[in-house]
CSV table of C-alpha atoms in Angstrom, one decimal:
chain,number,residue,atom,x,y,z
E,111,UNK,CA,6.7,20.6,-10.4
E,112,UNK,CA,6.8,17.2,-8.7
E,113,UNK,CA,3.6,15.1,-8.5
E,114,UNK,CA,2.5,12.7,-5.8
E,115,UNK,CA,-0.5,10.4,-5.3
E,116,UNK,CA,-1.7,10.5,-1.7
E,117,UNK,CA,-3.7,7.5,-0.6
E,118,UNK,CA,-5.4,8.0,2.8
E,119,UNK,CA,-6.0,5.4,5.5
E,120,UNK,CA,-7.7,5.1,8.8
E,121,UNK,CA,-6.0,2.4,10.9
E,122,UNK,CA,-7.0,-0.1,13.6
E,123,UNK,CA,-4.1,-1.9,15.1
E,124,UNK,CA,-4.4,-4.7,17.6
E,125,UNK,CA,-3.1,-4.5,21.2
E,126,UNK,CA,0.6,-5.1,22.1
E,127,UNK,CA,3.2,-5.1,19.4
E,128,UNK,CA,1.0,-6.6,16.6
E,129,UNK,CA,0.2,-3.7,14.2
E,130,UNK,CA,-2.3,-4.2,11.5
E,131,UNK,CA,-3.9,-2.1,8.8
E,132,UNK,CA,-7.3,-1.9,7.0
E,133,UNK,CA,-7.5,-0.1,3.7
E,134,UNK,CA,-10.7,2.0,3.0
E,135,UNK,CA,-11.2,4.9,0.7
E,136,UNK,CA,-11.7,8.3,2.3
E,137,UNK,CA,-10.0,11.7,1.6
E,138,UNK,CA,-6.7,13.4,2.7
E,139,UNK,CA,-5.5,16.3,4.9
E,140,UNK,CA,-3.3,19.0,3.5
E,141,UNK,CA,0.2,17.9,2.4
E,142,UNK,CA,3.4,19.3,3.7
E,143,UNK,CA,5.2,21.7,1.4
E,144,UNK,CA,7.0,20.2,-1.6
E,145,UNK,CA,10.1,18.3,-0.7
E,146,UNK,CA,9.6,18.9,3.0
E,147,UNK,CA,10.2,15.9,5.4
E,148,UNK,CA,7.1,13.8,6.2
E,149,UNK,CA,5.8,14.6,9.7
E,150,UNK,CA,5.6,11.1,11.1
E,151,UNK,CA,6.3,7.9,9.1
E,152,UNK,CA,6.2,5.6,12.1
E,153,UNK,CA,3.2,3.4,12.9
E,154,UNK,CA,1.4,4.6,16.0
E,155,UNK,CA,-0.5,2.4,18.4
E,156,UNK,CA,-3.9,2.9,16.7
E,157,UNK,CA,-6.3,1.6,14.0
E,158,UNK,CA,-6.8,1.8,10.1
E,159,UNK,CA,-9.0,2.6,7.0
E,160,UNK,CA,-8.2,4.3,3.6
E,161,UNK,CA,-8.8,6.7,0.6
E,162,UNK,CA,-7.1,8.0,-2.5
E,163,UNK,CA,-6.4,11.3,-4.3
E,164,UNK,CA,-3.5,13.0,-6.1
E,165,UNK,CA,-1.4,15.9,-4.9
E,166,UNK,CA,1.8,17.7,-5.6
E,167,UNK,CA,4.7,17.4,-3.2
E,168,UNK,CA,7.1,14.7,-2.1
E,169,UNK,CA,7.5,12.5,1.0
E,170,UNK,CA,11.2,12.3,1.5
E,171,UNK,CA,13.5,11.3,4.4
E,172,UNK,CA,11.2,8.3,5.2
E,173,UNK,CA,12.2,4.8,6.2
E,174,UNK,CA,9.1,3.4,4.6
E,175,UNK,CA,10.1,4.6,1.1
E,176,UNK,CA,10.6,1.9,-1.6
E,177,UNK,CA,11.8,2.7,-5.2
E,178,UNK,CA,11.5,1.1,-8.6
E,179,UNK,CA,11.2,2.0,-12.3
E,180,UNK,CA,8.1,1.9,-14.5
E,181,UNK,CA,8.0,-0.2,-17.7
E,182,UNK,CA,9.1,2.9,-19.6
E,183,UNK,CA,12.0,3.5,-17.2
E,184,UNK,CA,10.4,6.3,-15.1
E,185,UNK,CA,11.7,6.4,-11.5
E,186,UNK,CA,8.8,5.9,-9.0
E,187,UNK,CA,8.7,5.7,-5.2
E,188,UNK,CA,6.1,4.8,-2.6
E,189,UNK,CA,6.1,6.0,1.0
E,190,UNK,CA,3.8,5.9,4.0
E,191,UNK,CA,3.0,8.4,6.8
E,192,UNK,CA,1.0,6.9,9.7
E,193,UNK,CA,-1.4,8.7,12.0
E,194,UNK,CA,-3.4,7.9,15.2
E,195,UNK,CA,-6.9,6.6,14.4
E,196,UNK,CA,-9.4,7.7,13.2
E,197,UNK,CA,-7.1,10.2,11.5
E,198,UNK,CA,-5.9,9.4,8.0
E,199,UNK,CA,-2.6,7.5,7.3
E,200,UNK,CA,-1.2,8.6,4.0
E,201,UNK,CA,0.6,6.6,1.2
E,202,UNK,CA,2.5,8.7,-1.3
E,203,UNK,CA,3.2,7.5,-4.9
E,204,UNK,CA,5.8,9.8,-6.4
E,205,UNK,CA,6.7,9.8,-10.1
E,206,UNK,CA,7.9,13.3,-11.3
E,207,UNK,CA,9.0,12.4,-14.8
E,208,UNK,CA,6.2,10.0,-15.7
E,209,UNK,CA,3.1,11.9,-14.6
E,210,UNK,CA,2.1,15.6,-14.8
E,211,UNK,CA,-0.4,17.2,-12.4
E,212,UNK,CA,-3.2,16.9,-15.0
E,213,UNK,CA,-2.4,13.3,-15.7
E,214,UNK,CA,-2.5,12.5,-11.9
E,215,UNK,CA,-5.9,14.2,-11.5
E,216,UNK,CA,-7.5,12.5,-14.5
E,217,UNK,CA,-6.2,8.9,-13.7
E,218,UNK,CA,-4.9,8.8,-10.2
E,219,UNK,CA,-3.0,5.6,-9.2
E,220,UNK,CA,-4.9,3.3,-6.9
E,221,UNK,CA,-4.4,0.5,-4.4
E,222,UNK,CA,-6.3,-2.6,-5.8
E,223,UNK,CA,-5.2,-5.1,-3.2
E,224,UNK,CA,-3.5,-5.4,0.2
E,225,UNK,CA,-2.7,-8.3,2.4
E,226,UNK,CA,-0.1,-8.8,5.1
E,227,UNK,CA,3.1,-7.0,4.2
E,228,UNK,CA,2.1,-6.6,0.5
E,229,UNK,CA,0.3,-3.8,-1.3
E,230,UNK,CA,-0.8,-3.9,-5.0
E,231,UNK,CA,-0.6,-0.6,-6.9
E,232,UNK,CA,-2.1,0.3,-10.3
E,233,UNK,CA,-0.5,3.3,-12.0
E,234,UNK,CA,-1.7,4.6,-15.4
E,235,UNK,CA,0.7,6.5,-17.6
E,236,UNK,CA,-1.6,8.3,-20.2
E,237,UNK,CA,-0.9,8.7,-23.9
E,238,UNK,CA,1.5,11.3,-24.9
E,239,UNK,CA,3.0,12.3,-28.3
E,240,UNK,CA,6.1,10.3,-27.4
E,241,UNK,CA,4.5,7.3,-25.8
E,242,UNK,CA,1.4,5.1,-25.8
E,243,UNK,CA,-0.8,4.7,-22.8
E,244,UNK,CA,0.6,2.2,-20.3
E,245,UNK,CA,-0.8,0.7,-17.1
E,246,UNK,CA,1.8,-0.6,-14.7
E,247,UNK,CA,1.3,-2.7,-11.6
E,248,UNK,CA,3.6,-2.6,-8.6
E,249,UNK,CA,3.9,-4.8,-5.6
E,250,UNK,CA,5.0,-2.9,-2.4
E,251,UNK,CA,6.5,-5.1,0.3
E,252,UNK,CA,6.8,-3.5,3.7
E,253,UNK,CA,9.0,-6.1,5.4
E,254,UNK,CA,10.7,-7.9,7.0
E,255,UNK,CA,13.8,-5.8,6.3
E,256,UNK,CA,14.0,-2.8,4.0
E,257,UNK,CA,10.7,-2.0,2.1
E,258,UNK,CA,10.8,-2.9,-1.6
E,259,UNK,CA,8.8,-2.0,-4.7
E,260,UNK,CA,8.6,-4.4,-7.7
E,261,UNK,CA,7.2,-3.8,-11.2
E,262,UNK,CA,4.8,-6.6,-12.1
E,263,UNK,CA,5.9,-8.3,-15.3
E,264,UNK,CA,3.6,-8.5,-18.2
E,265,UNK,CA,1.4,-11.6,-18.8
E,266,UNK,CA,2.9,-14.0,-21.4
E,267,UNK,CA,0.4,-12.9,-24.1
E,268,UNK,CA,1.0,-9.1,-24.6
E,269,UNK,CA,-2.7,-8.7,-25.5
E,270,UNK,CA,-3.7,-10.0,-22.1
E,271,UNK,CA,-3.8,-7.2,-19.5
E,272,UNK,CA,-4.2,-7.3,-15.8
E,273,UNK,CA,-7.8,-6.3,-14.9
E,274,UNK,CA,-9.1,-4.0,-12.2
E,275,UNK,CA,-10.2,-7.0,-10.2
E,276,UNK,CA,-6.6,-8.0,-9.5
E,277,UNK,CA,-5.7,-8.5,-5.8
E,278,UNK,CA,-2.8,-9.7,-3.7
E,279,UNK,CA,-2.6,-12.7,-1.4
E,280,UNK,CA,0.2,-12.9,1.2
E,281,UNK,CA,2.0,-16.3,1.4
E,282,UNK,CA,4.5,-15.4,4.1
E,283,UNK,CA,7.7,-14.0,2.7
E,284,UNK,CA,6.2,-13.9,-0.9
E,285,UNK,CA,2.8,-13.2,-2.4
E,286,UNK,CA,0.5,-14.1,-5.2
E,287,UNK,CA,-1.2,-11.5,-7.5
E,288,UNK,CA,-4.6,-13.1,-8.4
E,289,UNK,CA,-6.6,-11.8,-11.4
E,290,UNK,CA,-10.0,-13.7,-11.7
E,291,UNK,CA,-11.7,-13.9,-15.1
E,292,UNK,CA,-15.0,-15.6,-16.0
E,293,UNK,CA,-15.8,-16.6,-19.5
E,294,UNK,CA,-18.7,-18.3,-21.3
E,295,UNK,CA,-17.5,-20.8,-23.9
E,296,UNK,CA,-19.1,-22.2,-27.0
E,297,UNK,CA,-21.1,-24.7,-25.1
E,298,UNK,CA,-22.6,-21.8,-23.0
E,299,UNK,CA,-20.9,-23.2,-19.9
E,300,UNK,CA,-19.0,-20.7,-17.7
E,301,UNK,CA,-15.4,-21.3,-16.7
E,302,UNK,CA,-13.7,-19.4,-13.9
E,303,UNK,CA,-10.1,-18.7,-14.8
E,304,UNK,CA,-7.4,-17.5,-12.4
E,305,UNK,CA,-4.3,-15.7,-13.7
E,306,UNK,CA,-1.7,-15.9,-10.9
E,307,UNK,CA,1.6,-14.2,-10.6
E,308,UNK,CA,4.1,-15.5,-8.0
E,309,UNK,CA,6.6,-13.0,-6.5
E,310,UNK,CA,8.7,-16.1,-5.6
E,311,UNK,CA,9.0,-17.6,-9.1
E,312,UNK,CA,8.5,-14.3,-11.0
E,313,UNK,CA,6.1,-16.1,-13.4
E,314,UNK,CA,2.5,-16.1,-14.4
E,315,UNK,CA,0.4,-19.3,-14.3
E,316,UNK,CA,-3.2,-20.1,-15.2
E,317,UNK,CA,-5.8,-22.3,-13.4
E,318,UNK,CA,-9.4,-23.1,-13.9
E,319,UNK,CA,-11.4,-23.1,-10.6
E,320,UNK,CA,-14.1,-25.6,-9.8
E,321,UNK,CA,-17.6,-24.1,-9.7
E,322,UNK,CA,-18.9,-24.6,-6.2
E,323,UNK,CA,-22.1,-23.8,-4.3
E,324,UNK,CA,-24.3,-20.9,-5.6
E,325,UNK,CA,-22.4,-20.4,-8.8
E,326,UNK,CA,-25.5,-21.2,-10.8
E,327,UNK,CA,-26.8,-17.8,-9.7
E,328,UNK,CA,-23.6,-16.0,-10.6
E,329,UNK,CA,-24.2,-12.7,-12.5
E,330,UNK,CA,-21.6,-12.2,-15.2
E,331,UNK,CA,-21.9,-8.4,-14.6
E,332,UNK,CA,-20.5,-8.9,-11.1
E,333,UNK,CA,-18.6,-5.7,-10.2
E,334,UNK,CA,-16.5,-6.1,-7.1
E,335,UNK,CA,-15.2,-3.1,-5.2
E,336,UNK,CA,-13.7,-4.7,-2.2
E,337,UNK,CA,-11.3,-7.7,-1.7
E,338,UNK,CA,-11.0,-9.6,1.6
E,339,UNK,CA,-8.4,-12.1,2.8
E,340,UNK,CA,-10.5,-14.9,4.2
E,341,UNK,CA,-7.8,-17.4,5.2
E,342,UNK,CA,-4.2,-16.2,5.2
E,343,UNK,CA,-2.3,-17.8,2.3
E,344,UNK,CA,-5.3,-19.7,1.1
E,345,UNK,CA,-8.7,-18.0,0.5
E,346,UNK,CA,-9.9,-14.7,-0.9
E,347,UNK,CA,-13.3,-13.0,-1.4
E,348,UNK,CA,-14.4,-10.3,-3.9
E,349,UNK,CA,-17.4,-8.3,-2.9
E,350,UNK,CA,-20.0,-6.7,-5.1
E,351,UNK,CA,-22.0,-4.7,-2.5
E,352,UNK,CA,-25.2,-4.8,-4.6
E,353,UNK,CA,-25.3,-8.5,-5.0
E,354,UNK,CA,-22.9,-11.0,-3.5
E,355,UNK,CA,-19.6,-12.3,-2.3
E,356,UNK,CA,-17.4,-14.4,-4.6
E,357,UNK,CA,-15.4,-16.8,-2.4
E,358,UNK,CA,-12.3,-18.3,-3.8
E,359,UNK,CA,-10.7,-21.2,-1.8
E,360,UNK,CA,-7.4,-23.0,-2.1
E,361,UNK,CA,-5.9,-20.3,-4.3
E,362,UNK,CA,-2.3,-21.6,-4.2
E,363,UNK,CA,-3.4,-25.3,-4.6
E,364,UNK,CA,-4.0,-27.4,-7.6
E,365,UNK,CA,-7.8,-27.5,-7.3
E,366,UNK,CA,-9.1,-24.0,-6.4
E,367,UNK,CA,-12.9,-23.7,-6.0
E,368,UNK,CA,-15.1,-20.7,-6.3
E,369,UNK,CA,-18.5,-20.3,-4.6
E,370,UNK,CA,-21.1,-17.5,-4.3
E,371,UNK,CA,-22.7,-16.1,-1.2
E,372,UNK,CA,-25.7,-13.8,-1.6
E,373,UNK,CA,-25.8,-10.6,0.4
E,374,UNK,CA,-28.9,-9.6,2.3
E,375,UNK,CA,-31.5,-7.8,0.1
E,376,UNK,CA,-31.3,-4.0,0.0
E,377,UNK,CA,-33.3,-2.1,2.7
E,378,UNK,CA,-36.6,-1.0,1.2
E,379,UNK,CA,-35.6,2.6,1.3
E,380,UNK,CA,-32.4,1.9,-0.6
E,381,UNK,CA,-34.2,-0.4,-3.1
E,382,UNK,CA,-36.7,2.4,-3.8
E,383,UNK,CA,-33.8,4.8,-4.4
E,384,UNK,CA,-32.3,2.4,-7.0
E,385,UNK,CA,-35.6,1.8,-8.7
E,386,UNK,CA,-35.8,-1.8,-7.5
E,387,UNK,CA,-33.3,-2.9,-10.1
E,388,UNK,CA,-30.7,-5.6,-9.2
E,389,UNK,CA,-28.2,-3.7,-11.5
E,390,UNK,CA,-29.0,-0.2,-10.2
E,391,UNK,CA,-26.5,2.5,-9.1
E,392,UNK,CA,-23.6,1.8,-6.8
E,393,UNK,CA,-24.5,1.1,-3.2
E,394,UNK,CA,-20.9,1.4,-1.7
E,395,UNK,CA,-22.1,4.5,0.0
E,396,UNK,CA,-24.4,2.6,2.3
E,397,UNK,CA,-22.9,-1.0,2.6
E,398,UNK,CA,-19.8,-2.7,3.8
E,399,UNK,CA,-18.6,-6.3,4.4
E,400,UNK,CA,-15.6,-7.6,6.4
E,401,UNK,CA,-14.3,-11.0,7.5
E,402,UNK,CA,-12.9,-12.1,10.8
E,403,UNK,CA,-12.5,-15.3,12.8
E,404,UNK,CA,-14.5,-17.5,10.4
E,405,UNK,CA,-17.4,-15.0,10.0
E,406,UNK,CA,-18.5,-12.5,7.4
E,407,UNK,CA,-20.0,-9.3,8.9
E,408,UNK,CA,-22.2,-7.0,6.9
E,409,UNK,CA,-23.7,-3.5,7.5
E,410,UNK,CA,-26.2,-1.4,5.6
E,411,UNK,CA,-27.3,2.1,6.4
E,412,UNK,CA,-30.5,3.9,5.2
E,413,UNK,CA,-32.1,7.3,5.6
E,414,UNK,CA,-35.7,6.7,6.5
E,415,UNK,CA,-36.5,10.3,7.4
E,416,UNK,CA,-35.0,12.0,4.3
E,417,UNK,CA,-37.6,13.9,2.3
E,418,UNK,CA,-36.2,16.0,-0.6
E,419,UNK,CA,-39.4,18.1,-0.6
E,420,UNK,CA,-38.9,19.2,3.0
E,421,UNK,CA,-36.9,22.4,3.5
E,422,UNK,CA,-35.6,21.1,6.8
E,423,UNK,CA,-33.7,18.0,5.5
E,424,UNK,CA,-33.5,15.3,8.2
E,425,UNK,CA,-30.4,13.3,7.3
E,426,UNK,CA,-30.7,10.9,10.2
E,427,UNK,CA,-29.8,7.4,9.5
E,428,UNK,CA,-30.3,3.8,10.7
E,429,UNK,CA,-27.9,1.0,10.2
E,430,UNK,CA,-28.4,-2.8,10.5
E,431,UNK,CA,-25.7,-5.4,10.9
E,432,UNK,CA,-25.7,-9.1,10.0
E,433,UNK,CA,-23.3,-11.9,10.2
E,434,UNK,CA,-22.8,-15.5,8.8
E,435,UNK,CA,-20.3,-18.2,9.0
E,436,UNK,CA,-18.0,-18.4,6.0
E,437,UNK,CA,-18.7,-22.1,5.6
E,438,UNK,CA,-22.4,-22.0,6.3
E,439,UNK,CA,-24.5,-24.6,4.3
E,440,UNK,CA,-27.2,-22.0,3.8
E,441,UNK,CA,-26.5,-19.9,0.7
E,442,UNK,CA,-28.9,-17.1,1.8
E,443,UNK,CA,-28.7,-17.2,5.6
E,444,UNK,CA,-27.5,-14.1,7.4
E,445,UNK,CA,-28.2,-13.5,11.1
E,446,UNK,CA,-29.1,-10.0,12.4
E,447,UNK,CA,-26.5,-8.9,15.0
E,448,UNK,CA,-27.4,-5.4,15.9
E,449,UNK,CA,-28.8,-2.0,14.9
E,450,UNK,CA,-27.7,1.6,15.5
E,451,UNK,CA,-29.6,4.8,15.0
E,452,UNK,CA,-28.0,8.2,14.6
E,453,UNK,CA,-30.8,9.7,16.8
E,454,UNK,CA,-29.8,7.4,19.7
E,455,UNK,CA,-26.1,8.1,19.7
E,456,UNK,CA,-24.4,9.8,22.6
E,457,UNK,CA,-21.0,11.5,22.6
E,458,UNK,CA,-18.3,9.6,24.5
E,459,UNK,CA,-16.1,11.6,26.8
E,460,UNK,CA,-13.2,11.0,24.4
E,461,UNK,CA,-14.8,13.1,21.7
E,462,UNK,CA,-16.5,15.9,23.7
E,463,UNK,CA,-13.6,18.3,22.9
E,464,UNK,CA,-14.0,17.6,19.2
E,465,UNK,CA,-17.8,18.4,18.9
E,466,UNK,CA,-18.8,21.3,16.7
E,467,UNK,CA,-22.0,23.3,16.2
E,468,UNK,CA,-23.2,21.4,13.1
E,469,UNK,CA,-23.4,18.1,14.9
E,470,UNK,CA,-24.2,19.2,18.5
E,471,UNK,CA,-27.3,20.9,19.8
E,472,UNK,CA,-26.1,23.0,22.7
E,473,UNK,CA,-29.6,23.8,23.8
E,474,UNK,CA,-30.7,20.2,23.9
E,475,UNK,CA,-27.2,19.0,25.0
E,476,UNK,CA,-27.3,16.1,22.4
E,477,UNK,CA,-25.9,15.2,19.1
E,478,UNK,CA,-27.7,16.5,16.0
E,479,UNK,CA,-26.4,14.2,13.2
E,480,UNK,CA,-29.5,14.8,11.1
E,481,UNK,CA,-27.8,18.1,10.0
E,482,UNK,CA,-24.9,16.3,8.3
E,483,UNK,CA,-24.5,13.8,5.4
E,484,UNK,CA,-23.1,10.5,6.5
E,485,UNK,CA,-21.9,7.7,4.1
E,486,UNK,CA,-19.5,4.9,3.5
E,487,UNK,CA,-20.0,2.9,6.7
E,488,UNK,CA,-16.7,0.9,7.2
E,489,UNK,CA,-16.6,-2.0,9.6
E,490,UNK,CA,-13.5,-2.2,11.8
E,491,UNK,CA,-11.6,-5.4,10.9
E,492,UNK,CA,-10.3,-6.0,14.5
E,493,UNK,CA,-13.2,-4.8,16.7
E,494,UNK,CA,-16.7,-6.1,16.2
E,495,UNK,CA,-18.4,-3.1,17.7
E,496,UNK,CA,-16.7,-0.2,15.8
E,497,UNK,CA,-17.8,1.3,12.5
E,498,UNK,CA,-16.3,4.3,10.7
E,499,UNK,CA,-18.4,6.8,8.7
E,500,UNK,CA,-17.5,9.7,6.4
E,501,UNK,CA,-19.5,12.8,7.3
E,502,UNK,CA,-19.9,16.2,5.6
E,503,UNK,CA,-22.1,19.3,5.9
E,504,UNK,CA,-23.0,18.9,2.2
E,505,UNK,CA,-22.4,15.9,0.0
E,506,UNK,CA,-20.1,17.7,-2.4
E,507,UNK,CA,-18.0,19.5,0.3
E,508,UNK,CA,-14.3,18.9,0.0
E,509,UNK,CA,-13.9,18.8,3.8
E,510,UNK,CA,-15.5,16.6,6.4
E,511,UNK,CA,-14.9,14.3,9.3
E,512,UNK,CA,-14.5,10.6,10.0
E,513,UNK,CA,-16.6,9.3,12.9
E,514,UNK,CA,-15.7,6.3,14.9
E,515,UNK,CA,-19.0,4.8,16.3
E,516,UNK,CA,-19.3,2.1,18.9
E,517,UNK,CA,-22.4,0.1,17.9
E,518,UNK,CA,-22.6,-1.8,21.2
E,519,UNK,CA,-23.0,1.1,23.5
E,520,UNK,CA,-24.3,3.7,20.9
E,521,UNK,CA,-21.5,6.1,21.4
E,522,UNK,CA,-19.7,8.5,19.1
E,523,UNK,CA,-16.2,7.6,20.2
E,524,UNK,CA,-13.9,9.8,18.1
E,525,UNK,CA,-13.9,12.4,15.4
E,526,UNK,CA,-11.1,13.2,12.9
E,527,UNK,CA,-11.3,16.0,10.3
E,528,UNK,CA,-10.1,15.5,6.7
E,529,UNK,CA,-9.7,17.6,3.6
E,530,UNK,CA,-9.8,16.4,-0.1
E,531,UNK,CA,-9.3,18.2,-3.3
E,532,UNK,CA,-11.1,15.8,-5.6
E,533,UNK,CA,-14.7,15.0,-4.8
E,534,UNK,CA,-15.2,12.3,-7.4
E,535,UNK,CA,-13.4,9.6,-5.3
E,536,UNK,CA,-14.9,6.1,-5.4
E,537,UNK,CA,-13.9,4.2,-2.2
E,538,UNK,CA,-12.4,0.8,-2.6
E,539,UNK,CA,-12.1,-1.2,0.7
E,540,UNK,CA,-9.1,-3.4,1.3
E,541,UNK,CA,-7.6,-5.0,4.4
E,542,UNK,CA,-4.0,-5.7,5.4
E,543,UNK,CA,-1.4,-6.1,8.2
E,544,UNK,CA,1.0,-3.6,6.5
E,545,UNK,CA,2.1,-1.5,9.5
E,546,UNK,CA,3.2,-4.4,11.7
E,547,UNK,CA,5.7,-5.4,9.0
E,548,UNK,CA,7.2,-1.9,9.0
E,549,UNK,CA,8.5,-2.2,12.5
E,550,UNK,CA,12.0,-3.0,11.4
E,551,UNK,CA,15.5,-1.7,12.1
E,552,UNK,CA,15.2,1.0,9.5
E,553,UNK,CA,12.2,2.5,11.3
E,554,UNK,CA,13.9,2.3,14.6
E,555,UNK,CA,16.8,4.2,13.1
E,556,UNK,CA,14.4,6.7,11.6
E,557,UNK,CA,12.8,7.2,15.1
E,558,UNK,CA,16.2,7.7,16.6
E,559,UNK,CA,17.3,10.3,14.0
E,560,UNK,CA,14.1,12.2,14.3
E,561,UNK,CA,14.2,12.4,18.1
E,562,UNK,CA,17.8,13.6,17.9
E,563,UNK,CA,16.8,16.3,15.2
E,564,UNK,CA,13.8,17.4,17.3
E,565,UNK,CA,16.0,17.8,20.4
E,566,UNK,CA,18.5,19.9,18.3
E,567,UNK,CA,15.6,22.0,17.0
E,568,UNK,CA,14.4,22.6,20.6
E,569,UNK,CA,17.8,23.6,21.8
E,570,UNK,CA,18.3,25.9,18.9
E,571,UNK,CA,14.9,27.6,19.4
E,572,UNK,CA,13.5,26.3,16.2
E,573,UNK,CA,10.1,24.6,15.7
E,574,UNK,CA,10.3,21.1,17.0
E,575,UNK,CA,8.3,18.2,15.5
E,576,UNK,CA,6.9,15.8,18.0
E,577,UNK,CA,7.1,12.2,16.8
E,578,UNK,CA,4.7,9.8,18.4
E,579,UNK,CA,5.4,6.1,18.9
């Protein structure tokens, strides 16, 4: 049986021909039958976000597919299937010889970084009787030209492994894989090390970053779950949603500098839920950060009406947004820039046909979002007024919906269903311009062939597949 990792995305693309992708973590719709052609690999004029889980099957006959071999020689391939937002775009990682179904479900591959045309993939090959456990890293390049997949070479010291914090920085036609590491030395002073792989030179290098503003408050237990490209080809940011943003400037240069930006304090209701501890449980379910046009933007949602002792659970939520300049002199300063309340949302005309009884009160003719569980607010990278949320009837349901909410006019703009098999997913939010680099001659040829095949199916009385875009 063939095995595939499916990584889901919701995509926001800019107007015109510039097509861009954000990567978030939400769950996937059912796959096509094993070895069936993928329904639509071509980027639509839409918008993005992502999620990951493992499935059986294969995405073949796809112009986005790139192939390589693992460090143990296993053939592996990566493909994408795009969808109109807020539906989920899928990324398939296929390795039939190296990973069984059980191995996929226990340690699913993951996207740890994405920027421009580049995607960084982490694939674990668990221990077997005939092999030791191996973690391989791959760089997927979507273009220009034919997509490629490259196995990341090992660091010079075999005992040094690439960490889960590794991310990718696009530098035009090549990229840097950046793995930050902080160490306390014998003099109790912290040094911030950067392990950098260049896809141009095919070599690893090491740098020590200068400690900049705010680093005196750095918590060595910093646990980032999102990576942002702040300045193309120059600056990156790692986000620990509970505490702060780690900003790394001049990455390709000789004198990189790292600084710390403190996030706004938790909402009182969320701080109570975490026991008031600065190192409490994960808050990714209620917070998000993005970066655009020289500004960081932040959102946090809370559930002020939720009473576990009340039989009629009110799951209504409130969300507050803040912003700050990336280069602000004030380490703490965030400006409030809006609020949105689930009770005040109205359905836009575009989503009326998608409303269902669990979220719409027909008697009152209004939304009833207090009946569903909403989580993982995800700020749209290219539109200041849009936030995505994952919504379910129950928190452990395998199925649910993605809501696109306009925070400026308090409208529920769009609804898209999803289905997932694994409910233990931990979303990791990334951002990239992947799809615009996929608009190459190979995709144009793919579009031409599919249209021809669909026309033949229609003339022959078979089921035709409509390809958008």
